[in-house]
Amino acid sequence: MLQHFNLRNVLFASMLIAGMTSCSDDDEPTVNPPTTEFRTKIDYAKVTPATPYKSLFIDTKGDTTADLTTGNARYKMFQALNYYVGSAVRDSTQVSAAVMKNMYANTGNPFTDISTSTINIKGADLNASGVQLRDVTASSKPTAEADAARAHLETSFAGMEAISKSVKVAAAKGVAGKLGTYLVDTKGIEHGQIIQKGLIGALQLDYIGNVLLDKGLEADNTALVSGKKYTALEHNWDEAYGLLTLNPIYLAGATDAERKSNESFIGSYLWEYNKASYAKIHPAFVKGRAAIVNNDKAEVTAQATFIRTEMEKAIASAAVGYLGKWKSGTTDAARAHAMGEGLGFIYSLRYCKINGADAAFSDAILLGLMGSPNGFWDLTNDKINAATDAITAKFKL
């Protein structure tokens, strides 16, 4: 059971009984009851792939107890940063590392309105949200490793700024510029992909999987957070879902052939690279949240472990998939793009805690691929095969 034994409440109750003859009902203080009393248990049979995330989580007054605001705000910040990085190629414009850092840390009111077919952002809302991406990046890791992860991303911000100045230059070995429709540095590295895939691992995979759905499961579930309609544990689970998707039903209507719903980042790659399990992710999130309401610790843990495991499988499969696309690519541009995505996913393997991967494992593969002076331009089938074999063995793909 997730309910905590509240010694203070028991002692208070004993004192209250002893003093009932001298105290009126009006004098009795209000103490939050345990969750088993202020939540009605949810029948797991109500959980289906078509159950909107928030629909089952209603309190006795009819108000929702699910709040996705924090997770969704960080998701939109990721969208905004990714959109800005992409403007270097999309608009043939220079981008600024300082702007990227400000968006990453949510300082200096960096966000502006964005409205496209897939993005709807009100910049003022994000600027005033009180949350950021930087402080939760690699936040399951020791301080030194977390700081290194943040510095790694910020180095890529600087790299992106540098190559954006060469958008009209044809890239070649030792020359930064445009390779097909992609911007690469002198070693053929596409920093836009390093940033996006690096955040999929260091932000989404790590914060959802290794914080909110791991350490975060130890949060209190016996009382409502002050001024809120949810417990701390309920909110951790909601934040995880909100950082995965903006949609009430994740991957609604998706088939193996067509994704259909707008999903980005890890939510998209779960569909693309984990065909066996992507349809099970949404009901796992809903059932896990119902299990929190039911104080069913075993079920909460089971659903969290499933979600984390399948996210890690998607990351590892994506890494292997893009290494394969390097081999099947018929142009330097296609190969460089595949390698940019692959390098980002290989970097993110360090956050695959359930599979026992770490920074040493990830860095060894990256070094084997890109450790030579010309990086991408020096790649061979043997290097690609060695990386593929290491990942396949580690993750039993």
mmCIF file of C-alpha atoms in Angstrom:
data_model
loop_
_atom_site.group_PDB
_atom_site.id
_atom_site.type_symbol
_atom_site.label_atom_id
_atom_site.label_comp_id
_atom_site.label_asym_id
_atom_site.label_seq_id
_atom_site.Cartn_x
_atom_site.Cartn_y
_atom_site.Cartn_z
ATOM 1 C CA MET A 1 0.000 0.000 0.000
ATOM 2 C CA LEU A 2 1.227 3.519 -0.751
ATOM 3 C CA GLN A 3 -0.489 5.002 2.328
ATOM 4 C CA HIS A 4 2.057 6.259 4.854
ATOM 5 C CA PHE A 5 1.633 5.548 8.568
ATOM 6 C CA ASN A 6 1.039 9.020 10.034
ATOM 7 C CA LEU A 7 2.150 8.854 13.688
ATOM 8 C CA ARG A 8 1.321 12.513 14.248
ATOM 9 C CA ASN A 9 -2.319 11.985 13.301
ATOM 10 C CA VAL A 10 -2.589 8.953 15.625
ATOM 11 C CA LEU A 11 -1.163 10.892 18.561
ATOM 12 C CA PHE A 12 -3.471 13.804 17.788
ATOM 13 C CA ALA A 13 -6.478 11.478 17.691
ATOM 14 C CA SER A 14 -5.572 10.081 21.127
ATOM 15 C CA MET A 15 -5.319 13.570 22.590
ATOM 16 C CA LEU A 16 -8.607 14.547 20.964
ATOM 17 C CA ILE A 17 -10.467 11.579 22.497
ATOM 18 C CA ALA A 18 -9.065 12.355 25.922
ATOM 19 C CA GLY A 19 -10.178 15.993 25.708
ATOM 20 C CA MET A 20 -13.637 15.595 24.175
ATOM 21 C CA THR A 21 -15.452 16.498 27.412
ATOM 22 C CA SER A 22 -13.899 19.959 27.482
ATOM 23 C CA CYS A 23 -13.826 20.825 23.742
ATOM 24 C CA SER A 24 -16.701 21.611 21.429
ATOM 25 C CA ASP A 25 -16.928 20.378 17.840
ATOM 26 C CA ASP A 26 -16.190 23.899 16.607
ATOM 27 C CA ASP A 27 -12.811 23.833 18.297
ATOM 28 C CA GLU A 28 -11.573 20.698 16.554
ATOM 29 C CA PRO A 29 -8.842 21.350 13.957
ATOM 30 C CA THR A 30 -9.167 19.828 10.485
ATOM 31 C CA VAL A 31 -6.638 17.112 9.631
ATOM 32 C CA ASN A 32 -6.294 15.810 6.075
ATOM 33 C CA PRO A 33 -7.620 12.238 6.017
ATOM 34 C CA PRO A 34 -5.612 9.435 4.401
ATOM 35 C CA THR A 35 -6.110 8.866 0.678
ATOM 36 C CA THR A 36 -8.231 5.757 1.265
ATOM 37 C CA GLU A 37 -10.932 8.063 2.658
ATOM 38 C CA PHE A 38 -10.849 11.046 0.295
ATOM 39 C CA ARG A 39 -10.493 8.989 -2.912
ATOM 40 C CA THR A 40 -12.968 6.507 -4.320
ATOM 41 C CA LYS A 41 -11.243 3.425 -5.670
ATOM 42 C CA ILE A 42 -11.151 3.057 -9.453
ATOM 43 C CA ASP A 43 -12.043 -0.178 -11.217
ATOM 44 C CA TYR A 44 -9.099 -1.087 -13.454
ATOM 45 C CA ALA A 45 -11.578 -2.437 -16.009
ATOM 46 C CA LYS A 46 -12.414 1.188 -16.812
ATOM 47 C CA VAL A 47 -8.903 1.708 -18.182
ATOM 48 C CA THR A 48 -8.754 1.235 -21.964
ATOM 49 C CA PRO A 49 -6.522 2.559 -24.757
ATOM 50 C CA ALA A 50 -9.275 5.106 -25.494
ATOM 51 C CA THR A 51 -9.596 6.452 -21.934
ATOM 52 C CA PRO A 52 -8.589 10.151 -21.870
ATOM 53 C CA TYR A 53 -5.871 10.633 -19.272
ATOM 54 C CA LYS A 54 -7.811 12.930 -16.927
ATOM 55 C CA SER A 55 -11.279 11.391 -17.251
ATOM 56 C CA LEU A 56 -11.131 8.959 -14.312
ATOM 57 C CA PHE A 57 -9.444 11.238 -11.798
ATOM 58 C CA ILE A 58 -12.252 13.266 -10.234
ATOM 59 C CA ASP A 59 -12.698 14.192 -6.573
ATOM 60 C CA THR A 60 -15.927 14.096 -4.557
ATOM 61 C CA LYS A 61 -16.790 17.620 -5.699
ATOM 62 C CA GLY A 62 -16.484 16.658 -9.354
ATOM 63 C CA ASP A 63 -13.204 18.505 -9.876
ATOM 64 C CA THR A 64 -10.263 16.970 -11.709
ATOM 65 C CA THR A 65 -7.338 15.901 -9.540
ATOM 66 C CA ALA A 66 -4.985 15.571 -12.517
ATOM 67 C CA ASP A 67 -2.848 18.600 -13.374
ATOM 68 C CA LEU A 68 -0.629 18.407 -16.461
ATOM 69 C CA THR A 69 0.423 22.066 -16.399
ATOM 70 C CA THR A 70 4.044 21.628 -15.316
ATOM 71 C CA GLY A 71 4.825 18.740 -17.635
ATOM 72 C CA ASN A 72 3.116 20.414 -20.575
ATOM 73 C CA ALA A 73 5.001 23.674 -19.958
ATOM 74 C CA ARG A 74 8.348 21.884 -20.173
ATOM 75 C CA TYR A 75 7.187 20.000 -23.259
ATOM 76 C CA LYS A 76 6.305 23.302 -24.953
ATOM 77 C CA MET A 77 9.665 24.796 -23.937
ATOM 78 C CA PHE A 78 11.322 21.851 -25.675
ATOM 79 C CA GLN A 79 9.151 22.512 -28.724
ATOM 80 C CA ALA A 80 10.076 26.201 -28.714
ATOM 81 C CA LEU A 81 13.813 25.545 -28.361
ATOM 82 C CA ASN A 82 13.705 22.911 -31.095
ATOM 83 C CA TYR A 83 11.772 25.275 -33.377
ATOM 84 C CA TYR A 84 14.308 28.050 -32.837
ATOM 85 C CA VAL A 85 17.249 25.719 -33.554
ATOM 86 C CA GLY A 86 15.515 24.591 -36.733
ATOM 87 C CA SER A 87 15.207 28.159 -37.988
ATOM 88 C CA ALA A 88 18.882 28.082 -38.997
ATOM 89 C CA VAL A 89 17.996 25.749 -41.859
ATOM 90 C CA ARG A 90 14.305 26.564 -42.263
ATOM 91 C CA ASP A 91 14.856 30.322 -42.598
ATOM 92 C CA SER A 92 18.579 30.339 -43.534
ATOM 93 C CA THR A 93 19.230 32.552 -40.531
ATOM 94 C CA GLN A 94 21.863 32.809 -37.834
ATOM 95 C CA VAL A 95 20.873 31.484 -34.443
ATOM 96 C CA SER A 96 22.282 32.615 -31.116
ATOM 97 C CA ALA A 97 23.748 30.386 -28.421
ATOM 98 C CA ALA A 98 22.753 33.024 -25.857
ATOM 99 C CA VAL A 99 19.116 32.819 -26.925
ATOM 100 C CA MET A 100 19.230 29.017 -26.745
ATOM 101 C CA LYS A 101 20.729 29.143 -23.256
ATOM 102 C CA ASN A 102 18.041 31.580 -22.136
ATOM 103 C CA MET A 103 15.319 29.317 -23.490
ATOM 104 C CA TYR A 104 16.956 26.311 -21.843
ATOM 105 C CA ALA A 105 17.059 28.040 -18.439
ATOM 106 C CA ASN A 106 13.937 30.208 -18.950
ATOM 107 C CA THR A 107 15.727 33.460 -18.209
ATOM 108 C CA GLY A 108 15.222 36.883 -19.771
ATOM 109 C CA ASN A 109 11.708 36.174 -21.123
ATOM 110 C CA PRO A 110 13.070 34.232 -24.110
ATOM 111 C CA PHE A 111 9.866 32.637 -25.377
ATOM 112 C CA THR A 112 7.667 34.146 -28.072
ATOM 113 C CA ASP A 113 4.388 33.069 -29.639
ATOM 114 C CA ILE A 114 4.595 30.214 -32.155
ATOM 115 C CA SER A 115 1.654 29.020 -34.206
ATOM 116 C CA THR A 116 2.083 26.259 -36.798
ATOM 117 C CA SER A 117 0.113 23.196 -37.804
ATOM 118 C CA THR A 118 1.761 21.244 -34.967
ATOM 119 C CA ILE A 119 2.852 23.883 -32.428
ATOM 120 C CA ASN A 120 0.728 26.337 -30.463
ATOM 121 C CA ILE A 121 2.757 28.285 -27.936
ATOM 122 C CA LYS A 122 2.036 31.468 -26.018
ATOM 123 C CA GLY A 123 5.439 32.797 -25.122
ATOM 124 C CA ALA A 124 4.256 34.867 -22.159
ATOM 125 C CA ASP A 125 2.781 31.768 -20.512
ATOM 126 C CA LEU A 126 6.086 29.906 -20.701
ATOM 127 C CA ASN A 127 8.096 32.921 -19.539
ATOM 128 C CA ALA A 128 5.863 33.207 -16.457
ATOM 129 C CA SER A 129 5.578 29.471 -15.782
ATOM 130 C CA GLY A 130 8.285 29.310 -13.140
ATOM 131 C CA VAL A 131 9.763 26.140 -14.632
ATOM 132 C CA GLN A 132 12.684 25.452 -16.956
ATOM 133 C CA LEU A 133 14.434 22.628 -18.796
ATOM 134 C CA ARG A 134 17.938 23.076 -17.452
ATOM 135 C CA ASP A 135 17.343 22.235 -13.802
ATOM 136 C CA VAL A 136 15.706 18.890 -14.577
ATOM 137 C CA THR A 137 18.235 17.850 -17.252
ATOM 138 C CA ALA A 138 20.089 14.718 -16.097
ATOM 139 C CA SER A 139 18.627 15.365 -12.665
ATOM 140 C CA SER A 140 18.794 11.716 -11.592
ATOM 141 C CA LYS A 141 22.579 11.864 -11.864
ATOM 142 C CA PRO A 142 25.171 13.024 -9.309
ATOM 143 C CA THR A 143 25.867 16.753 -9.451
ATOM 144 C CA ALA A 144 29.101 16.507 -11.442
ATOM 145 C CA GLU A 145 27.533 14.288 -14.111
ATOM 146 C CA ALA A 146 24.399 16.444 -14.320
ATOM 147 C CA ASP A 147 26.542 19.560 -14.753
ATOM 148 C CA ALA A 148 28.519 17.800 -17.497
ATOM 149 C CA ALA A 149 25.295 16.904 -19.313
ATOM 150 C CA ARG A 150 24.092 20.501 -19.208
ATOM 151 C CA ALA A 151 27.472 21.727 -20.417
ATOM 152 C CA HIS A 152 27.357 19.183 -23.257
ATOM 153 C CA LEU A 153 24.075 20.627 -24.487
ATOM 154 C CA GLU A 154 25.277 24.196 -24.126
ATOM 155 C CA THR A 155 28.395 23.314 -26.127
ATOM 156 C CA SER A 156 26.089 22.156 -28.898
ATOM 157 C CA PHE A 157 24.239 25.482 -28.654
ATOM 158 C CA ALA A 158 27.549 27.183 -29.416
ATOM 159 C CA GLY A 159 28.223 24.699 -32.197
ATOM 160 C CA MET A 160 24.819 25.415 -33.701
ATOM 161 C CA GLU A 161 25.472 29.147 -33.654
ATOM 162 C CA ALA A 162 28.839 28.644 -35.353
ATOM 163 C CA ILE A 163 27.546 26.484 -38.197
ATOM 164 C CA SER A 164 24.523 28.728 -38.747
ATOM 165 C CA LYS A 165 26.984 31.335 -39.989
ATOM 166 C CA SER A 166 27.934 28.934 -42.810
ATOM 167 C CA VAL A 167 24.433 28.256 -44.102
ATOM 168 C CA LYS A 168 25.435 29.419 -47.597
ATOM 169 C CA VAL A 169 28.651 27.374 -47.664
ATOM 170 C CA ALA A 170 28.817 23.882 -49.165
ATOM 171 C CA ALA A 171 29.974 21.469 -46.455
ATOM 172 C CA ALA A 172 32.900 19.135 -47.047
ATOM 173 C CA LYS A 173 35.550 17.323 -45.039
ATOM 174 C CA GLY A 174 36.953 19.979 -42.703
ATOM 175 C CA VAL A 175 34.445 22.592 -43.912
ATOM 176 C CA ALA A 176 31.262 23.520 -42.001
ATOM 177 C CA GLY A 177 28.150 24.345 -43.959
ATOM 178 C CA LYS A 178 25.162 22.955 -45.816
ATOM 179 C CA LEU A 179 25.191 19.269 -46.745
ATOM 180 C CA GLY A 180 22.048 18.741 -48.760
ATOM 181 C CA THR A 181 19.411 20.354 -46.556
ATOM 182 C CA TYR A 182 21.360 19.829 -43.328
ATOM 183 C CA LEU A 183 23.836 22.018 -41.473
ATOM 184 C CA VAL A 184 26.983 20.271 -40.239
ATOM 185 C CA ASP A 185 30.232 21.304 -38.602
ATOM 186 C CA THR A 186 33.757 20.606 -39.827
ATOM 187 C CA LYS A 187 33.533 16.977 -38.638
ATOM 188 C CA GLY A 188 30.176 16.456 -40.330
ATOM 189 C CA ILE A 189 28.161 16.615 -37.104
ATOM 190 C CA GLU A 190 24.607 17.990 -37.283
ATOM 191 C CA HIS A 191 24.296 19.875 -34.006
ATOM 192 C CA GLY A 192 20.555 20.415 -34.371
ATOM 193 C CA GLN A 193 20.109 16.659 -34.014
ATOM 194 C CA ILE A 194 22.564 16.427 -31.123
ATOM 195 C CA ILE A 195 20.501 19.015 -29.235
ATOM 196 C CA GLN A 196 17.126 17.430 -29.939
ATOM 197 C CA LYS A 197 18.113 13.824 -29.311
ATOM 198 C CA GLY A 198 20.287 14.806 -26.365
ATOM 199 C CA LEU A 199 17.264 16.409 -24.700
ATOM 200 C CA ILE A 200 15.087 13.401 -25.483
ATOM 201 C CA GLY A 201 17.499 11.430 -23.313
ATOM 202 C CA ALA A 202 18.689 13.913 -20.713
ATOM 203 C CA LEU A 203 15.317 15.619 -20.258
ATOM 204 C CA GLN A 204 12.492 13.247 -21.168
ATOM 205 C CA LEU A 205 13.940 9.786 -20.613
ATOM 206 C CA ASP A 206 15.848 10.747 -17.478
ATOM 207 C CA TYR A 207 13.308 13.017 -15.805
ATOM 208 C CA ILE A 208 10.271 10.903 -16.646
ATOM 209 C CA GLY A 209 11.878 7.501 -16.178
ATOM 210 C CA ASN A 210 14.615 7.929 -13.590
ATOM 211 C CA VAL A 211 13.083 10.686 -11.479
ATOM 212 C CA LEU A 212 9.294 10.984 -11.638
ATOM 213 C CA LEU A 213 8.593 7.277 -12.212
ATOM 214 C CA ASP A 214 11.392 5.993 -10.001
ATOM 215 C CA LYS A 215 12.510 8.161 -7.085
ATOM 216 C CA GLY A 216 9.319 10.168 -7.499
ATOM 217 C CA LEU A 217 7.218 7.156 -6.518
ATOM 218 C CA GLU A 218 8.361 7.678 -2.931
ATOM 219 C CA ALA A 219 6.373 10.927 -2.750
ATOM 220 C CA ASP A 220 3.575 11.344 -0.203
ATOM 221 C CA ASN A 221 0.146 9.980 -1.081
ATOM 222 C CA THR A 222 -1.614 10.488 2.243
ATOM 223 C CA ALA A 223 -2.651 14.129 1.953
ATOM 224 C CA LEU A 224 -3.315 16.803 -0.631
ATOM 225 C CA VAL A 225 -0.574 19.250 -1.487
ATOM 226 C CA SER A 226 -1.423 22.536 0.224
ATOM 227 C CA GLY A 227 -3.900 24.489 -1.875
ATOM 228 C CA LYS A 228 -4.130 21.775 -4.540
ATOM 229 C CA LYS A 229 -6.496 18.949 -5.400
ATOM 230 C CA TYR A 230 -3.799 16.276 -5.771
ATOM 231 C CA THR A 231 -1.239 14.464 -3.644
ATOM 232 C CA ALA A 232 2.478 14.813 -4.313
ATOM 233 C CA LEU A 233 2.591 11.309 -5.785
ATOM 234 C CA GLU A 234 -0.372 11.965 -8.056
ATOM 235 C CA HIS A 235 1.301 15.121 -9.306
ATOM 236 C CA ASN A 236 4.598 13.367 -10.057
ATOM 237 C CA TRP A 237 2.736 10.883 -12.245
ATOM 238 C CA ASP A 238 0.789 13.689 -13.963
ATOM 239 C CA GLU A 239 3.984 15.596 -14.645
ATOM 240 C CA ALA A 240 5.502 12.532 -16.295
ATOM 241 C CA TYR A 241 2.514 12.165 -18.625
ATOM 242 C CA GLY A 242 2.513 15.898 -19.380
ATOM 243 C CA LEU A 243 6.169 15.766 -20.427
ATOM 244 C CA LEU A 244 5.444 12.857 -22.777
ATOM 245 C CA THR A 245 2.536 14.394 -24.704
ATOM 246 C CA LEU A 246 0.128 17.304 -24.949
ATOM 247 C CA ASN A 247 -2.692 15.001 -26.007
ATOM 248 C CA PRO A 248 -5.446 13.620 -23.722
ATOM 249 C CA ILE A 249 -4.917 10.233 -25.374
ATOM 250 C CA TYR A 250 -1.300 9.554 -26.260
ATOM 251 C CA LEU A 251 -1.014 8.205 -29.836
ATOM 252 C CA ALA A 252 -4.784 8.221 -30.294
ATOM 253 C CA GLY A 253 -5.773 6.179 -33.337
ATOM 254 C CA ALA A 254 -2.214 5.204 -34.219
ATOM 255 C CA THR A 255 -1.548 2.098 -36.282
ATOM 256 C CA ASP A 256 1.782 0.486 -37.127
ATOM 257 C CA ALA A 257 1.605 2.181 -40.518
ATOM 258 C CA GLU A 258 0.433 5.633 -39.439
ATOM 259 C CA ARG A 259 1.036 7.668 -36.298
ATOM 260 C CA LYS A 260 -1.965 10.000 -36.902
ATOM 261 C CA SER A 261 -1.806 12.144 -33.706
ATOM 262 C CA ASN A 262 0.700 14.962 -33.295
ATOM 263 C CA GLU A 263 3.484 13.570 -31.139
ATOM 264 C CA SER A 264 7.046 14.792 -30.955
ATOM 265 C CA PHE A 265 10.320 13.782 -29.363
ATOM 266 C CA ILE A 266 10.291 10.543 -27.362
ATOM 267 C CA GLY A 267 6.546 10.215 -27.928
ATOM 268 C CA SER A 268 7.139 9.965 -31.663
ATOM 269 C CA TYR A 269 10.088 7.592 -31.417
ATOM 270 C CA LEU A 270 8.190 5.231 -29.128
ATOM 271 C CA TRP A 271 5.806 4.737 -32.033
ATOM 272 C CA GLU A 272 8.504 4.521 -34.685
ATOM 273 C CA TYR A 273 10.957 2.235 -32.889
ATOM 274 C CA ASN A 274 8.851 0.196 -30.480
ATOM 275 C CA LYS A 275 6.036 -1.222 -32.569
ATOM 276 C CA ALA A 276 5.410 -4.042 -30.091
ATOM 277 C CA SER A 277 4.525 -1.778 -27.181
ATOM 278 C CA TYR A 278 3.678 1.786 -28.240
ATOM 279 C CA ALA A 279 -0.091 1.133 -27.984
ATOM 280 C CA LYS A 280 0.331 -0.046 -24.391
ATOM 281 C CA ILE A 281 1.968 3.141 -23.128
ATOM 282 C CA HIS A 282 -1.196 5.226 -22.752
ATOM 283 C CA PRO A 283 -3.190 2.614 -20.804
ATOM 284 C CA ALA A 284 -0.108 2.014 -18.647
ATOM 285 C CA PHE A 285 -0.054 5.702 -17.701
ATOM 286 C CA VAL A 286 -3.787 5.712 -16.932
ATOM 287 C CA LYS A 287 -3.686 2.450 -14.993
ATOM 288 C CA GLY A 288 -0.667 3.579 -12.997
ATOM 289 C CA ARG A 289 -2.451 6.794 -12.053
ATOM 290 C CA ALA A 290 -5.543 4.777 -11.060
ATOM 291 C CA ALA A 291 -3.321 2.552 -8.946
ATOM 292 C CA ILE A 292 -2.084 5.629 -7.090
ATOM 293 C CA VAL A 293 -5.703 6.500 -6.295
ATOM 294 C CA ASN A 294 -6.209 2.905 -5.128
ATOM 295 C CA ASN A 295 -3.034 2.918 -3.002
ATOM 296 C CA ASP A 296 -1.912 -0.133 -4.991
ATOM 297 C CA LYS A 297 1.841 0.189 -4.750
ATOM 298 C CA ALA A 298 2.592 -3.026 -6.618
ATOM 299 C CA GLU A 299 0.531 -1.929 -9.619
ATOM 300 C CA VAL A 300 2.033 1.566 -9.610
ATOM 301 C CA THR A 301 5.523 0.071 -9.675
ATOM 302 C CA ALA A 302 4.606 -2.426 -12.383
ATOM 303 C CA GLN A 303 3.217 0.242 -14.710
ATOM 304 C CA ALA A 304 6.142 2.610 -14.060
ATOM 305 C CA THR A 305 8.648 -0.161 -14.801
ATOM 306 C CA PHE A 306 6.843 -1.054 -18.014
ATOM 307 C CA ILE A 307 6.826 2.548 -19.255
ATOM 308 C CA ARG A 308 10.493 3.050 -18.404
ATOM 309 C CA THR A 309 11.548 -0.222 -20.016
ATOM 310 C CA GLU A 310 9.716 0.502 -23.259
ATOM 311 C CA MET A 311 11.108 4.037 -23.474
ATOM 312 C CA GLU A 312 14.624 2.663 -23.114
ATOM 313 C CA LYS A 313 13.951 0.052 -25.775
ATOM 314 C CA ALA A 314 12.793 2.791 -28.163
ATOM 315 C CA ILE A 315 15.950 4.854 -27.551
ATOM 316 C CA ALA A 316 18.278 1.889 -28.116
ATOM 317 C CA SER A 317 16.349 0.708 -31.181
ATOM 318 C CA ALA A 318 16.462 4.223 -32.630
ATOM 319 C CA ALA A 319 20.238 4.344 -32.139
ATOM 320 C CA VAL A 320 20.649 1.052 -33.990
ATOM 321 C CA GLY A 321 18.144 2.114 -36.630
ATOM 322 C CA TYR A 322 20.012 5.282 -37.513
ATOM 323 C CA LEU A 323 23.332 3.464 -37.631
ATOM 324 C CA GLY A 324 21.659 1.219 -40.196
ATOM 325 C CA LYS A 325 20.489 4.263 -42.142
ATOM 326 C CA TRP A 326 24.112 5.393 -42.390
ATOM 327 C CA LYS A 327 24.891 2.101 -44.101
ATOM 328 C CA SER A 328 21.899 2.300 -46.430
ATOM 329 C CA GLY A 329 22.303 5.994 -47.227
ATOM 330 C CA THR A 330 23.148 6.753 -50.838
ATOM 331 C CA THR A 331 24.412 10.335 -50.372
ATOM 332 C CA ASP A 332 26.714 12.086 -47.917
ATOM 333 C CA ALA A 333 23.788 14.267 -46.857
ATOM 334 C CA ALA A 334 21.569 11.284 -46.012
ATOM 335 C CA ARG A 335 24.387 9.569 -44.168
ATOM 336 C CA ALA A 336 25.336 12.681 -42.194
ATOM 337 C CA HIS A 337 21.727 13.239 -41.155
ATOM 338 C CA ALA A 338 21.356 9.609 -40.073
ATOM 339 C CA MET A 339 24.573 9.871 -38.078
ATOM 340 C CA GLY A 340 23.483 13.122 -36.411
ATOM 341 C CA GLU A 341 20.329 11.444 -35.130
ATOM 342 C CA GLY A 342 22.215 8.276 -34.253
ATOM 343 C CA LEU A 343 24.866 10.125 -32.251
ATOM 344 C CA GLY A 344 22.177 11.916 -30.255
ATOM 345 C CA PHE A 345 20.436 8.668 -29.398
ATOM 346 C CA ILE A 346 23.729 6.945 -28.555
ATOM 347 C CA TYR A 347 24.511 9.809 -26.179
ATOM 348 C CA SER A 348 21.082 9.294 -24.587
ATOM 349 C CA LEU A 349 21.804 5.631 -23.849
ATOM 350 C CA ARG A 350 23.531 6.799 -20.657
ATOM 351 C CA TYR A 351 20.059 7.416 -19.187
ATOM 352 C CA CYS A 352 18.871 3.849 -19.791
ATOM 353 C CA LYS A 353 19.106 2.890 -16.138
ATOM 354 C CA ILE A 354 16.950 -0.249 -16.266
ATOM 355 C CA ASN A 355 19.238 -1.766 -18.891
ATOM 356 C CA GLY A 356 22.350 -0.821 -16.948
ATOM 357 C CA ALA A 357 23.778 1.578 -19.521
ATOM 358 C CA ASP A 358 25.798 4.547 -18.313
ATOM 359 C CA ALA A 359 28.050 7.370 -19.484
ATOM 360 C CA ALA A 360 31.047 5.073 -19.881
ATOM 361 C CA PHE A 361 29.091 2.734 -22.164
ATOM 362 C CA SER A 362 27.700 5.620 -24.226
ATOM 363 C CA ASP A 363 30.982 7.526 -24.479
ATOM 364 C CA ALA A 364 32.940 4.445 -25.565
ATOM 365 C CA ILE A 365 30.615 3.967 -28.541
ATOM 366 C CA LEU A 366 30.728 7.663 -29.441
ATOM 367 C CA LEU A 367 34.522 7.631 -29.306
ATOM 368 C CA GLY A 368 34.686 4.581 -31.551
ATOM 369 C CA LEU A 369 32.525 6.319 -34.119
ATOM 370 C CA MET A 370 33.712 9.897 -34.034
ATOM 371 C CA GLY A 371 37.092 9.866 -32.278
ATOM 372 C CA SER A 372 39.137 10.292 -35.431
ATOM 373 C CA PRO A 373 40.166 13.753 -36.710
ATOM 374 C CA ASN A 374 37.495 13.971 -39.398
ATOM 375 C CA GLY A 375 34.639 12.342 -37.506
ATOM 376 C CA PHE A 376 31.770 11.533 -39.872
ATOM 377 C CA TRP A 377 34.030 11.679 -42.910
ATOM 378 C CA ASP A 378 36.166 8.857 -41.484
ATOM 379 C CA LEU A 379 33.326 6.439 -40.733
ATOM 380 C CA THR A 380 33.546 2.875 -42.022
ATOM 381 C CA ASN A 381 31.295 -0.171 -42.003
ATOM 382 C CA ASP A 382 33.500 -1.707 -39.321
ATOM 383 C CA LYS A 383 32.966 1.255 -36.990
ATOM 384 C CA ILE A 384 29.214 1.195 -37.567
ATOM 385 C CA ASN A 385 29.053 -2.567 -37.036
ATOM 386 C CA ALA A 386 31.005 -2.381 -33.782
ATOM 387 C CA ALA A 387 28.638 0.266 -32.408
ATOM 388 C CA THR A 388 25.568 -1.652 -33.549
ATOM 389 C CA ASP A 389 26.812 -4.889 -31.995
ATOM 390 C CA ALA A 390 27.544 -3.212 -28.646
ATOM 391 C CA ILE A 391 24.070 -1.667 -28.394
ATOM 392 C CA THR A 392 22.277 -4.793 -29.617
ATOM 393 C CA ALA A 393 24.041 -6.951 -27.031
ATOM 394 C CA LYS A 394 23.512 -4.526 -24.152
ATOM 395 C CA PHE A 395 19.802 -4.093 -24.806
ATOM 396 C CA LYS A 396 19.144 -7.618 -26.111
ATOM 397 C CA LEU A 397 17.572 -6.237 -29.291
#
